[in-house]
PDB file of C-alpha atoms and ligand atoms in Angstrom:
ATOM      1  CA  UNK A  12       0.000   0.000   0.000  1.00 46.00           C
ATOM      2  CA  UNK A  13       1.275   3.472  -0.941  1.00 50.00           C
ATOM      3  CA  UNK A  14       0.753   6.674  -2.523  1.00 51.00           C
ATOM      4  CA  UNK A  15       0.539   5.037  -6.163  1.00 89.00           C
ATOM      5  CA  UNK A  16      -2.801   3.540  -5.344  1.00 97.00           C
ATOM      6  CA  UNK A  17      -5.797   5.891  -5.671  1.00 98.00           C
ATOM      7  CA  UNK A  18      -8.808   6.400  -3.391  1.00 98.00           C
ATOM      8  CA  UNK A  19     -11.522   7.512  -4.151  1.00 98.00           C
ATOM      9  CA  UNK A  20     -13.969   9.186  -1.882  1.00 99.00           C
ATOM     10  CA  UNK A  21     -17.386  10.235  -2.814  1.00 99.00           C
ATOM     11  CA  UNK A  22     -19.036  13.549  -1.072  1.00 98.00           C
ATOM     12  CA  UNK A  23     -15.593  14.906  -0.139  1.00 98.00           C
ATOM     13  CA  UNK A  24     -16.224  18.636  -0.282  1.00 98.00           C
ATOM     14  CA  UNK A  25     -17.805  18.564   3.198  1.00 96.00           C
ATOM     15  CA  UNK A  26     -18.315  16.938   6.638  1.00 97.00           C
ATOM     16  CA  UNK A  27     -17.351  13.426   7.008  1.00 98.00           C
ATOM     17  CA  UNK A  28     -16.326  12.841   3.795  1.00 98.00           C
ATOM     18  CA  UNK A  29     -13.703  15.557   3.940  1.00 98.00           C
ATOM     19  CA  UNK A  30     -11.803  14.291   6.346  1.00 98.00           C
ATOM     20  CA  UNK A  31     -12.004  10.855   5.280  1.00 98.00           C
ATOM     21  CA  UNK A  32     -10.330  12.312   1.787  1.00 98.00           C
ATOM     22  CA  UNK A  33      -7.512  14.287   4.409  1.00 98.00           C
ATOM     23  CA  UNK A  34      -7.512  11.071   6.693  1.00 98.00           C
ATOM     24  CA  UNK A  35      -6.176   8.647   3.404  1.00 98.00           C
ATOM     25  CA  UNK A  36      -3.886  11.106   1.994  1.00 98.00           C
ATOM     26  CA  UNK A  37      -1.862   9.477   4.644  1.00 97.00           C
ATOM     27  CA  UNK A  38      -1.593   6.458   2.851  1.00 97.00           C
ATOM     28  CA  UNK A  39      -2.627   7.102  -0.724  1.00 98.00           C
ATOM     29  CA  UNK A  40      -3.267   9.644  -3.518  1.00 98.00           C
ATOM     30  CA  UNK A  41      -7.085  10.602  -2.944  1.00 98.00           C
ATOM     31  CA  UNK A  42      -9.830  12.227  -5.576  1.00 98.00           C
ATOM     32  CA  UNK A  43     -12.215  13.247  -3.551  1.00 98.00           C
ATOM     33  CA  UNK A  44     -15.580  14.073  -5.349  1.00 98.00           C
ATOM     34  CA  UNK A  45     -18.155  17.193  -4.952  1.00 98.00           C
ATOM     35  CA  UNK A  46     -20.911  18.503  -7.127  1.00 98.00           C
ATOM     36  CA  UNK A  47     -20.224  21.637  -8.208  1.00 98.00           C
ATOM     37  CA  UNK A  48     -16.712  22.741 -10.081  1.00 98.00           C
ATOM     38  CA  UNK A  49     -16.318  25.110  -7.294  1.00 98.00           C
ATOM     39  CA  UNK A  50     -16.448  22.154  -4.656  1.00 98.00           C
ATOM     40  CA  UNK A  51     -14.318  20.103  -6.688  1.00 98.00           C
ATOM     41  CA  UNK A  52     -11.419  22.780  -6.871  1.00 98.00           C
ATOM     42  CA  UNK A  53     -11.733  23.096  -2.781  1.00 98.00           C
ATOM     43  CA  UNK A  54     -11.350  19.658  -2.320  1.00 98.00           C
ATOM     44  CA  UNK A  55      -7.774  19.783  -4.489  1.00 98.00           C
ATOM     45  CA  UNK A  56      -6.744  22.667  -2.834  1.00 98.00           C
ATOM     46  CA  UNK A  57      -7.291  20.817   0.175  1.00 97.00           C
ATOM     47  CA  UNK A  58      -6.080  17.911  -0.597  1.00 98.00           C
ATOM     48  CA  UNK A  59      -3.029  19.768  -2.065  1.00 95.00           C
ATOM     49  CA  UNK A  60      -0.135  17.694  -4.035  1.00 97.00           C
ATOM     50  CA  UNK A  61      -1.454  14.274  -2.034  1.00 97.00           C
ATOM     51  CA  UNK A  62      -4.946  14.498  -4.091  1.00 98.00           C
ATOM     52  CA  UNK A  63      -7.161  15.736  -6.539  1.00 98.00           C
ATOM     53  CA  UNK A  64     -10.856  17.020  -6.836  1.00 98.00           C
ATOM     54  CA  UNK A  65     -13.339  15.720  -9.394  1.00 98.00           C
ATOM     55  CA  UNK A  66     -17.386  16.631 -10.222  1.00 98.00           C
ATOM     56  CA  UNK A  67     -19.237  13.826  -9.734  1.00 98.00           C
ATOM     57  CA  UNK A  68     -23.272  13.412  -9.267  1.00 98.00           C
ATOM     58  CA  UNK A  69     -23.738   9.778  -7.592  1.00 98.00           C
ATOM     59  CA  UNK A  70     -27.308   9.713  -8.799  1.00 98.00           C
ATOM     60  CA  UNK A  71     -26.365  10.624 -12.510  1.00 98.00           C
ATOM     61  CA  UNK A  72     -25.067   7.795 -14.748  1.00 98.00           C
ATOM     62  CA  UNK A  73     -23.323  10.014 -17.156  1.00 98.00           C
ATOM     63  CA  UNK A  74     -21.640  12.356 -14.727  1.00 98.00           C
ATOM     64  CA  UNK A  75     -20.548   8.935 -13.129  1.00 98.00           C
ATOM     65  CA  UNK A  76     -19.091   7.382 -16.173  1.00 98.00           C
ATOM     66  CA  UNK A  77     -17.429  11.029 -17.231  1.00 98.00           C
ATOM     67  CA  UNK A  78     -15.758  11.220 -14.076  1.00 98.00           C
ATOM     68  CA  UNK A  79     -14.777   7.681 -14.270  1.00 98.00           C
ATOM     69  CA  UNK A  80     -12.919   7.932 -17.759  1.00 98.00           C
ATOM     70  CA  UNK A  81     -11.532  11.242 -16.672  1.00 98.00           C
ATOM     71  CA  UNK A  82      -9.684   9.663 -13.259  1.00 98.00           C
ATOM     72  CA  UNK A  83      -8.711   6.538 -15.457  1.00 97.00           C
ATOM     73  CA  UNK A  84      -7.204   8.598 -17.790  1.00 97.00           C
ATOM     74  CA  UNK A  85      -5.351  10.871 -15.579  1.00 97.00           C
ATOM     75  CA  UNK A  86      -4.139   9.099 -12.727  1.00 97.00           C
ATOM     76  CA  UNK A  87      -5.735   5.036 -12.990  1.00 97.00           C
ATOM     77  CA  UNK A  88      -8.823   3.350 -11.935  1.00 98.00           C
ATOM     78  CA  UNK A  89      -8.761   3.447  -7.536  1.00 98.00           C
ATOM     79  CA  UNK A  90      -7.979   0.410  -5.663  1.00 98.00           C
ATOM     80  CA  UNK A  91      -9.658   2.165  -2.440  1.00 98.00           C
ATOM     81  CA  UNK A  92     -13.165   3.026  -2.933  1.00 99.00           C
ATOM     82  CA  UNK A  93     -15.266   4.966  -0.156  1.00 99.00           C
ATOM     83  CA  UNK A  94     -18.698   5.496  -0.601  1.00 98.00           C
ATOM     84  CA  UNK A  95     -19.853   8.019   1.435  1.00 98.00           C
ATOM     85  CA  UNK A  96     -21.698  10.689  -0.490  1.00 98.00           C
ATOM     86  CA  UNK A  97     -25.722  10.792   0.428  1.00 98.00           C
ATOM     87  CA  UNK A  98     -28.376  12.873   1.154  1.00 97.00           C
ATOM     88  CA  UNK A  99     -31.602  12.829   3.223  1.00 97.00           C
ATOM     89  CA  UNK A 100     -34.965  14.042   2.827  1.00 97.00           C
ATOM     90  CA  UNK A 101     -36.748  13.430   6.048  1.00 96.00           C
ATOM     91  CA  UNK A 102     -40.458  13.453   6.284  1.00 97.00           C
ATOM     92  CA  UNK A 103     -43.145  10.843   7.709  1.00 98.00           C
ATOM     93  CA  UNK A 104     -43.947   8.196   5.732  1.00 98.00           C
ATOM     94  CA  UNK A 105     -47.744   9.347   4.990  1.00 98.00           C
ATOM     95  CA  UNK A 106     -46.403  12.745   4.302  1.00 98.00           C
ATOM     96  CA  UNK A 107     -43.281  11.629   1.880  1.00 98.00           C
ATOM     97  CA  UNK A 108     -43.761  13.131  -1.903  1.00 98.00           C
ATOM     98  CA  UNK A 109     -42.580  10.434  -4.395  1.00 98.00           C
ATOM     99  CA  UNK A 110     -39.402  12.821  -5.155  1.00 98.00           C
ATOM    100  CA  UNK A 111     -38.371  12.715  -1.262  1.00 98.00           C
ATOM    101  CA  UNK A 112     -38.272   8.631  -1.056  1.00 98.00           C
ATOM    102  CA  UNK A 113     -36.778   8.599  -4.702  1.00 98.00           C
ATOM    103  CA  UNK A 114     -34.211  11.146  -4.222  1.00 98.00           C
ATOM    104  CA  UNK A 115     -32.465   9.697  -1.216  1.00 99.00           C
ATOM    105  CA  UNK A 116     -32.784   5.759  -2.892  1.00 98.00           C
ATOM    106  CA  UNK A 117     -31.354   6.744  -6.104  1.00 98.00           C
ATOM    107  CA  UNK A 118     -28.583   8.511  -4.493  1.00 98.00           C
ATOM    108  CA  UNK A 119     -27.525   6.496  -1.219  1.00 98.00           C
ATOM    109  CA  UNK A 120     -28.489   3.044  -2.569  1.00 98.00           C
ATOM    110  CA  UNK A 121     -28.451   3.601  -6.575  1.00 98.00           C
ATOM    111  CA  UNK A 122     -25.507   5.395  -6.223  1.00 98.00           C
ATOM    112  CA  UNK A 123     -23.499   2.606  -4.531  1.00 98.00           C
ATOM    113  CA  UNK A 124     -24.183   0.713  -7.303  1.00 98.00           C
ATOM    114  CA  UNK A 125     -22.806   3.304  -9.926  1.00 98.00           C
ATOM    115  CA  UNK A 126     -19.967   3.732  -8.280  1.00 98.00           C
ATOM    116  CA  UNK A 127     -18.921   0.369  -7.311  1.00 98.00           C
ATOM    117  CA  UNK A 128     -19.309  -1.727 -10.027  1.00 98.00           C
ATOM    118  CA  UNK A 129     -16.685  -0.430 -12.525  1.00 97.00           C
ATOM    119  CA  UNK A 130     -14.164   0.169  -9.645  1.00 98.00           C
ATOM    120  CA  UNK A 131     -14.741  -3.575  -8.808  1.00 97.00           C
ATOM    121  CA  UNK A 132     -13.398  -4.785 -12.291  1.00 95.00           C
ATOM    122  CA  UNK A 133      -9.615  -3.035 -11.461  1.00 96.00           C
ATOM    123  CA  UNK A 134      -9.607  -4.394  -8.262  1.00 98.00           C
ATOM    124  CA  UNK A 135     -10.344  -7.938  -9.255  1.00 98.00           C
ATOM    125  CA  UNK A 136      -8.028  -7.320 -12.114  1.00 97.00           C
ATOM    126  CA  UNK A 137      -5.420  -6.142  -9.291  1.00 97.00           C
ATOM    127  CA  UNK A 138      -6.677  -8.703  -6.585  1.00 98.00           C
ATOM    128  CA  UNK A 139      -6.407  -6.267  -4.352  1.00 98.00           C
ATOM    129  CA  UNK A 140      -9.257  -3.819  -3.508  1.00 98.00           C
ATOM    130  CA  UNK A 141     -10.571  -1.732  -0.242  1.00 98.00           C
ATOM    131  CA  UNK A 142     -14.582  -0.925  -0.238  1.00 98.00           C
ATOM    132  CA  UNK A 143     -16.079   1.172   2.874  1.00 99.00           C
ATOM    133  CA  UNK A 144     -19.930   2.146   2.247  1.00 99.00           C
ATOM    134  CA  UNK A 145     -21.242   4.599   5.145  1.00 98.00           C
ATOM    135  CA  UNK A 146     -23.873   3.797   6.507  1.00 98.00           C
ATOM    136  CA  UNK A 147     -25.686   4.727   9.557  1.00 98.00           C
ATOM    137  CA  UNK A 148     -27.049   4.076  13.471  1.00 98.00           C
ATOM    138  CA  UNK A 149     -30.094   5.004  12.135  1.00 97.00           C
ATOM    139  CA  UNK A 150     -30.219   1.309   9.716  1.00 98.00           C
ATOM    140  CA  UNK A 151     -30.141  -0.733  12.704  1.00 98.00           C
ATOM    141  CA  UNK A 152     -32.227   1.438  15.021  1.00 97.00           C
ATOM    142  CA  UNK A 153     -34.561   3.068  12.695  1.00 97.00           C
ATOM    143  CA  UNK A 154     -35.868   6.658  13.166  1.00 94.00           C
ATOM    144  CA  UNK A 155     -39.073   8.262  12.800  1.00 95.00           C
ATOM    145  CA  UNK A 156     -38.903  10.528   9.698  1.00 96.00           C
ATOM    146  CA  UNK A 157     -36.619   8.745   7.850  1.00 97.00           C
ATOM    147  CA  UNK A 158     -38.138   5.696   6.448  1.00 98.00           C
ATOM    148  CA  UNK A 159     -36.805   6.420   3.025  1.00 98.00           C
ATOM    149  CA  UNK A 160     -32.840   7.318   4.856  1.00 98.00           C
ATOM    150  CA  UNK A 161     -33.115   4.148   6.747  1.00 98.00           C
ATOM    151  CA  UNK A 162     -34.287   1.875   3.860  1.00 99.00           C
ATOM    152  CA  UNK A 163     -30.995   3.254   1.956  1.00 99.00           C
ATOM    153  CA  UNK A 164     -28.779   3.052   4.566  1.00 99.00           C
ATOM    154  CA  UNK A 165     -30.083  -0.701   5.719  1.00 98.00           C
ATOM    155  CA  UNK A 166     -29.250  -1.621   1.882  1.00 98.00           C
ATOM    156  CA  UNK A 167     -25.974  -0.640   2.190  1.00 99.00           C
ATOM    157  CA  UNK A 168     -25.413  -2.993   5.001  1.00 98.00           C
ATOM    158  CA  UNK A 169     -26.950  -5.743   3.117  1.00 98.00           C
ATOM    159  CA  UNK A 170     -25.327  -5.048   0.031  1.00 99.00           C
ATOM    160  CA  UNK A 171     -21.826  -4.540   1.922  1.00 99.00           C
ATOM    161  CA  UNK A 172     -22.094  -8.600   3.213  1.00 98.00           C
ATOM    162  CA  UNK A 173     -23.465  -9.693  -0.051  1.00 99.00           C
ATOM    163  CA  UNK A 174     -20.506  -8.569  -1.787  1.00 99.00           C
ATOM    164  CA  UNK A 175     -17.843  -8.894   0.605  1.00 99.00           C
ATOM    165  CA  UNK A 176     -18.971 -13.080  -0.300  1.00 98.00           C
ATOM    166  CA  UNK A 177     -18.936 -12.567  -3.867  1.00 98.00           C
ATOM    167  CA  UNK A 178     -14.825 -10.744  -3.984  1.00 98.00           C
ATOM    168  CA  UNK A 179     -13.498 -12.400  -0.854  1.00 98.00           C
ATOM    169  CA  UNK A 180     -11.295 -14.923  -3.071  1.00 98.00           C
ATOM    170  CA  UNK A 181     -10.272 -11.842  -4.888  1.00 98.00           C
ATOM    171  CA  UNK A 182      -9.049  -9.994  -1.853  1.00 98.00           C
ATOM    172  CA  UNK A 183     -10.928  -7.690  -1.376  1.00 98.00           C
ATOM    173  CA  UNK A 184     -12.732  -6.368   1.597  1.00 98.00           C
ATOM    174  CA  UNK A 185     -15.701  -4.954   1.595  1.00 99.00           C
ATOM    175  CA  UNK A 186     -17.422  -3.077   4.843  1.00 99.00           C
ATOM    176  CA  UNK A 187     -19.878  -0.908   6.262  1.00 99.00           C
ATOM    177  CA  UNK A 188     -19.125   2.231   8.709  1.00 98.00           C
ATOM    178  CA  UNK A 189     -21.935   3.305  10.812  1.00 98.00           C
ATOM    179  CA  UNK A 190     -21.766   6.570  12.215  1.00 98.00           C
ATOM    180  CA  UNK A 191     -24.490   8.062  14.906  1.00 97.00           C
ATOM    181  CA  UNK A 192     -24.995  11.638  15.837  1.00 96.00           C
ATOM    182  CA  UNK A 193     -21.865  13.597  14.097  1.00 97.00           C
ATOM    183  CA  UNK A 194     -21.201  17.497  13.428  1.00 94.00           C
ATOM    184  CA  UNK A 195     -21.351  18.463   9.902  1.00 93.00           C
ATOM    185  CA  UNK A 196     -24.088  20.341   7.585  1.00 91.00           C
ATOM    186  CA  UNK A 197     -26.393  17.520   8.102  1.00 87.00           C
ATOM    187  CA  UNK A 198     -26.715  17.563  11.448  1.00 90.00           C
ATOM    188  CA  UNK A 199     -26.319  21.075  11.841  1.00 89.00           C
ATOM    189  CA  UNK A 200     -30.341  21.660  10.894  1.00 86.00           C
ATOM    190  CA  UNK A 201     -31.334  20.073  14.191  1.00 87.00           C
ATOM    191  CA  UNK A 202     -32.682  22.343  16.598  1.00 90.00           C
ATOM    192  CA  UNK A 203     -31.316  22.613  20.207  1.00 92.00           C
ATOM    193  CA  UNK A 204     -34.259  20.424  21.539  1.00 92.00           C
ATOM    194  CA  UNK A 205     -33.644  17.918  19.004  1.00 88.00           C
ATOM    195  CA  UNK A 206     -30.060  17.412  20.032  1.00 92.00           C
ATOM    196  CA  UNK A 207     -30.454  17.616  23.521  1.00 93.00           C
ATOM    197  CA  UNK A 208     -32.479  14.527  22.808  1.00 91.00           C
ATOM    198  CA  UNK A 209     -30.239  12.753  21.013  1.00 91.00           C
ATOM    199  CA  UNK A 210     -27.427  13.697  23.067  1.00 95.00           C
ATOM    200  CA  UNK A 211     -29.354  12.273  26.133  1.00 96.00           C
ATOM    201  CA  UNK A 212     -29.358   8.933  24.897  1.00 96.00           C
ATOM    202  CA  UNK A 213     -25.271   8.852  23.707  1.00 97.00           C
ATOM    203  CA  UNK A 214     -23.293   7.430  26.355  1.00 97.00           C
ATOM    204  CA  UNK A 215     -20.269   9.063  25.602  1.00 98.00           C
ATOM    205  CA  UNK A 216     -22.750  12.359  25.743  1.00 95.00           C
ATOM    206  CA  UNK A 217     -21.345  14.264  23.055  1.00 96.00           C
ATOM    207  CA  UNK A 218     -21.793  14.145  19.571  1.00 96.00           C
ATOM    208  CA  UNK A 219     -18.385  12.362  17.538  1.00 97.00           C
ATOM    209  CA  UNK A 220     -16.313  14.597  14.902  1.00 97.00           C
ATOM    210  CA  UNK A 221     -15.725  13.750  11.539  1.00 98.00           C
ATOM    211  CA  UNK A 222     -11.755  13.291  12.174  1.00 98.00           C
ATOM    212  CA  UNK A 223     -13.748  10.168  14.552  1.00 98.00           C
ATOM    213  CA  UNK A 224     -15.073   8.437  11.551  1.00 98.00           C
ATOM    214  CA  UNK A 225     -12.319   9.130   9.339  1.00 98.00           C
ATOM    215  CA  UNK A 226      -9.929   7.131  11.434  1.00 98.00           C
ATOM    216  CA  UNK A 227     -11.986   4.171  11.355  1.00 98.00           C
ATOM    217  CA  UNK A 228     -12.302   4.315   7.561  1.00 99.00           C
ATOM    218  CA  UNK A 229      -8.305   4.602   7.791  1.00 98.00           C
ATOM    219  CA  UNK A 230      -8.086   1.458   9.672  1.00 98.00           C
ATOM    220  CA  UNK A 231     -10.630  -0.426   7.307  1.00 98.00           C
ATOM    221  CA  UNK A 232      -8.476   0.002   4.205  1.00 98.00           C
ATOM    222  CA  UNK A 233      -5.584  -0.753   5.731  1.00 97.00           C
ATOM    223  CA  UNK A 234      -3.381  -3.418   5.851  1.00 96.00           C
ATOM    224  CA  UNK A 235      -4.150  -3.739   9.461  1.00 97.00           C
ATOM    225  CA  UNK A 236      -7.920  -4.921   8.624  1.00 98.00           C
ATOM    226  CA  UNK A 237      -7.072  -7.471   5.996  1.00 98.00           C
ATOM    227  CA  UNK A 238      -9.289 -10.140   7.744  1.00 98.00           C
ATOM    228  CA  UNK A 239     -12.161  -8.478   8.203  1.00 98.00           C
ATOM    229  CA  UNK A 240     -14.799  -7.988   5.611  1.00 99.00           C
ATOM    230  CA  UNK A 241     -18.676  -8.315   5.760  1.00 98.00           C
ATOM    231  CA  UNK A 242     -18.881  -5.856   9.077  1.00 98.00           C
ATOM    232  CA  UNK A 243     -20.402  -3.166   9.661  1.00 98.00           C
ATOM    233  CA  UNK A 244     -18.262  -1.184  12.358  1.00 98.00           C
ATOM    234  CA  UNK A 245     -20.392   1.350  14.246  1.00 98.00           C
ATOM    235  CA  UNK A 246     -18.997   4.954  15.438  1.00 98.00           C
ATOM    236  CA  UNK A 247     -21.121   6.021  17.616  1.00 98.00           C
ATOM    237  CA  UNK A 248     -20.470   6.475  20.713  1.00 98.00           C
ATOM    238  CA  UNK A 249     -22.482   3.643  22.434  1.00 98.00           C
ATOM    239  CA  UNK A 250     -25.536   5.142  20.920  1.00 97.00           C
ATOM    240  CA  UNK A 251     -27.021   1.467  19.409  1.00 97.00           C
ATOM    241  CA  UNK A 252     -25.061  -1.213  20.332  1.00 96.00           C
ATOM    242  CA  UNK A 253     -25.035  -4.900  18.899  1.00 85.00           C
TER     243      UNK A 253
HETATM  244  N1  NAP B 330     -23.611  13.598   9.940  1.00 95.40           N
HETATM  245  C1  NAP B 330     -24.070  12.540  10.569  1.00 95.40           C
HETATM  246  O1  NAP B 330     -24.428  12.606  11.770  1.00 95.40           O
HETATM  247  C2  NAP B 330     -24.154  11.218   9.873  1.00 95.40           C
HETATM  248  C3  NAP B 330     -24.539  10.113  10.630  1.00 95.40           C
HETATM  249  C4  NAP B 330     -24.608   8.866  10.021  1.00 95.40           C
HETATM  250  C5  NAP B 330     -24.295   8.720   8.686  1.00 95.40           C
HETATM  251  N2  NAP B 330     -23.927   9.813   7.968  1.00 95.40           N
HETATM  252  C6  NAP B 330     -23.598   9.578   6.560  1.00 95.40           C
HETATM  253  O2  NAP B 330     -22.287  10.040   6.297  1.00 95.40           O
HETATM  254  C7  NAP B 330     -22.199  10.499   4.954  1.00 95.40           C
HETATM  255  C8  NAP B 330     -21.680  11.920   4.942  1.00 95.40           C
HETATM  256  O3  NAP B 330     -22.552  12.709   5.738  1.00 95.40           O
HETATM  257  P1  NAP B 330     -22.225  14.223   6.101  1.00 95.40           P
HETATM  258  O4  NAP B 330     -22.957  14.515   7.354  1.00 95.40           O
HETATM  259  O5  NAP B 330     -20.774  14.473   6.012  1.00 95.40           O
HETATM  260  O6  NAP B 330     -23.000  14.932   4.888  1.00 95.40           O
HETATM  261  P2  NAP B 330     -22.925  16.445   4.350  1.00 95.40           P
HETATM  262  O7  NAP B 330     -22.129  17.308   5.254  1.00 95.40           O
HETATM  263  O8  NAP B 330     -24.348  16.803   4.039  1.00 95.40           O
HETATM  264  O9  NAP B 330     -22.115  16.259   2.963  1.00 95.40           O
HETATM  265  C9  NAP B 330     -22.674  15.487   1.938  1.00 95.40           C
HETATM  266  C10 NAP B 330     -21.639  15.239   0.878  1.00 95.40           C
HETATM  267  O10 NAP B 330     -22.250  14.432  -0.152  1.00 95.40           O
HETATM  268  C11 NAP B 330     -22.165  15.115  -1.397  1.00 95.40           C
HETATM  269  N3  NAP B 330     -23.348  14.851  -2.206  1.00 95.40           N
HETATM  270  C12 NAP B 330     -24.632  15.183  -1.956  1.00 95.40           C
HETATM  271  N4  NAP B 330     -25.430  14.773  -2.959  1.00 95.40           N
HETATM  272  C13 NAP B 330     -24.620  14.162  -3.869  1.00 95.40           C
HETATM  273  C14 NAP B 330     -24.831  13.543  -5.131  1.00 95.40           C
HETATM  274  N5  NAP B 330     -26.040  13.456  -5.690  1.00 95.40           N
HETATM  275  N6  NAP B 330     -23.759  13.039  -5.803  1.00 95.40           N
HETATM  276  C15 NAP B 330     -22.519  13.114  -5.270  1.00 95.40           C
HETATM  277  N7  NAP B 330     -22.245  13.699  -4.081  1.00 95.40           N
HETATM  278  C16 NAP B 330     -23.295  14.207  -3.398  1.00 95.40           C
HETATM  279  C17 NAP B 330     -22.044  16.586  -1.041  1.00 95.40           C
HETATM  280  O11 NAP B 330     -21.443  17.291  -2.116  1.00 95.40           O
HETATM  281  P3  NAP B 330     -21.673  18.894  -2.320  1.00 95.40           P
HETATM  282  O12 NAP B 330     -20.872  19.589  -1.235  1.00 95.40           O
HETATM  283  O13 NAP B 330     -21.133  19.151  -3.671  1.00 95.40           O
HETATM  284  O14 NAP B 330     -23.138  19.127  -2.177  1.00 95.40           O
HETATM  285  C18 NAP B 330     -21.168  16.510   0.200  1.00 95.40           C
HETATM  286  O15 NAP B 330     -19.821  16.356  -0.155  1.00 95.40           O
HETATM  287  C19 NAP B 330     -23.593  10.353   4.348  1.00 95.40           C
HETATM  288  O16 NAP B 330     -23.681   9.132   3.649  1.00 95.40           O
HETATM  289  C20 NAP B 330     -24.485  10.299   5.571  1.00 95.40           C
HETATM  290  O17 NAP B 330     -25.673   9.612   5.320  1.00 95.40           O
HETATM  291  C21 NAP B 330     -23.841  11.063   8.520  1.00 95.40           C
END
């Protein structure tokens, strides 16, 4: 493992994604993904000379494949894949507009699949190959609100141990992170009730940081965690545990 293998990290313009794209700079050269030009050339300057910062829609084919031949191209298909780019649009059930519950399937769960399967074909080629999907508390717990979230997010963990059978001989892991209450954009449109809540039910009382999450994604594609596959490993400070 070393800076000639590329990660990539979906949704790396902010929150946890960001410093999961910092965190594996460490260990590789990174593109980290964003939606917008502008959040594409933050994530490079960020990244600086250990990275690079691409446009790339998760829930659009084409901007998928463009971005695809453009990193293959310019630096080689990635060996490290993170999938942590999504999106929620919270509402309950018998309230939900069909473009709420399709929005956040076709990116969090669709989007996997975009992203994953032409990565897969280099790393089988390679027989070598790190996948981490995020997930979230929220797929084993559930959460009022979020049926559609939780349904994408519980995918993902089924999914992960699905194909962590099918490209085990190939080496190559494939696992889940599951985060709980953490401080970026998307929790930051809870009000103070809200988190009082929530933070009454973390043992740890305090909601974890992004750098928190990032490390565990370190350890997953590393060379440390080369016998573990099929897991989803949770982050959240005692908030659900199983
Ligand atoms: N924050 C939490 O407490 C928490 C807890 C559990 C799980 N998670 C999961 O962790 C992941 C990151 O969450 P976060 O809190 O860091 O989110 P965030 O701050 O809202 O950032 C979302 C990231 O995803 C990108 N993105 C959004 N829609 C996209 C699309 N259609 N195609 C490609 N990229 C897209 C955004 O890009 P732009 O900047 O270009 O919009 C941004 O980089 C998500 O999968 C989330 O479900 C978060």
């Amino acid at each position: 493992m070393n800076e000639k293998v590329i990660a990539l990290v979906t949704g790396a313009s902010r929150g946890i994604g960001s410093a999961i794209a910092r965190r594996l700079t460490e260990e590789f050269f990174v593109i980290g993904t964003a939606t917008t030009e502008a959040g594409a050339d933050a994530v490079a300057e960020s990244l600086r000379e250990k990275g690079s910062g691409i446009v790339m829609r998760i829930d659009d084919e084409v901007s998928v494949k463009t971005a695809y031949e453009l990193i293959a191209d310019k630096h080689g298909m990635p060996l490290v894949v993170v999938n942590n780019a999504g999106i929620t649009r919270d509402n309950l059930l018998v309230r939900m507009k069909d473009e709420e519950w399709l929005a956040v399937v076709d990116t969090n769960l669709n989007g996997l699949f975009r992203i994953v399967k032409p990565a897969l074909r280099a790393m089988m080629k390679a027989r070598w190959g790190r996948l981490v999907n995020v997930s979230s508390v929220v797929a084993q717990m559930g959460n009022p609100g979020q049926s559609n979230y939780v349904a994408s997010k519980a995918g993902i963990e089924g999914f992960t141990r699905a194909l962590a059978q099918e490209v085990a001989s190939r080496n190559i892991t494939v696992n889940a992170i599951a985060p709980g209450f953490i401080e970026t954009d998307m929790t930051a449109g809870l009000n103070d009730d809200q988190v009082q809540q929530m933070l009454s039910r973390i043992p740890l009382k305090r909601m974890g940081t992004t750098d928190e999450v990032a490390h565990a994604v370190a350890f997953l594609v590393s060379n440390r965690a080369s016998y573990i596959t099929g897991v989803t490993l949770s982050v959240n400070g005692g908030l659900h545990m199983s």
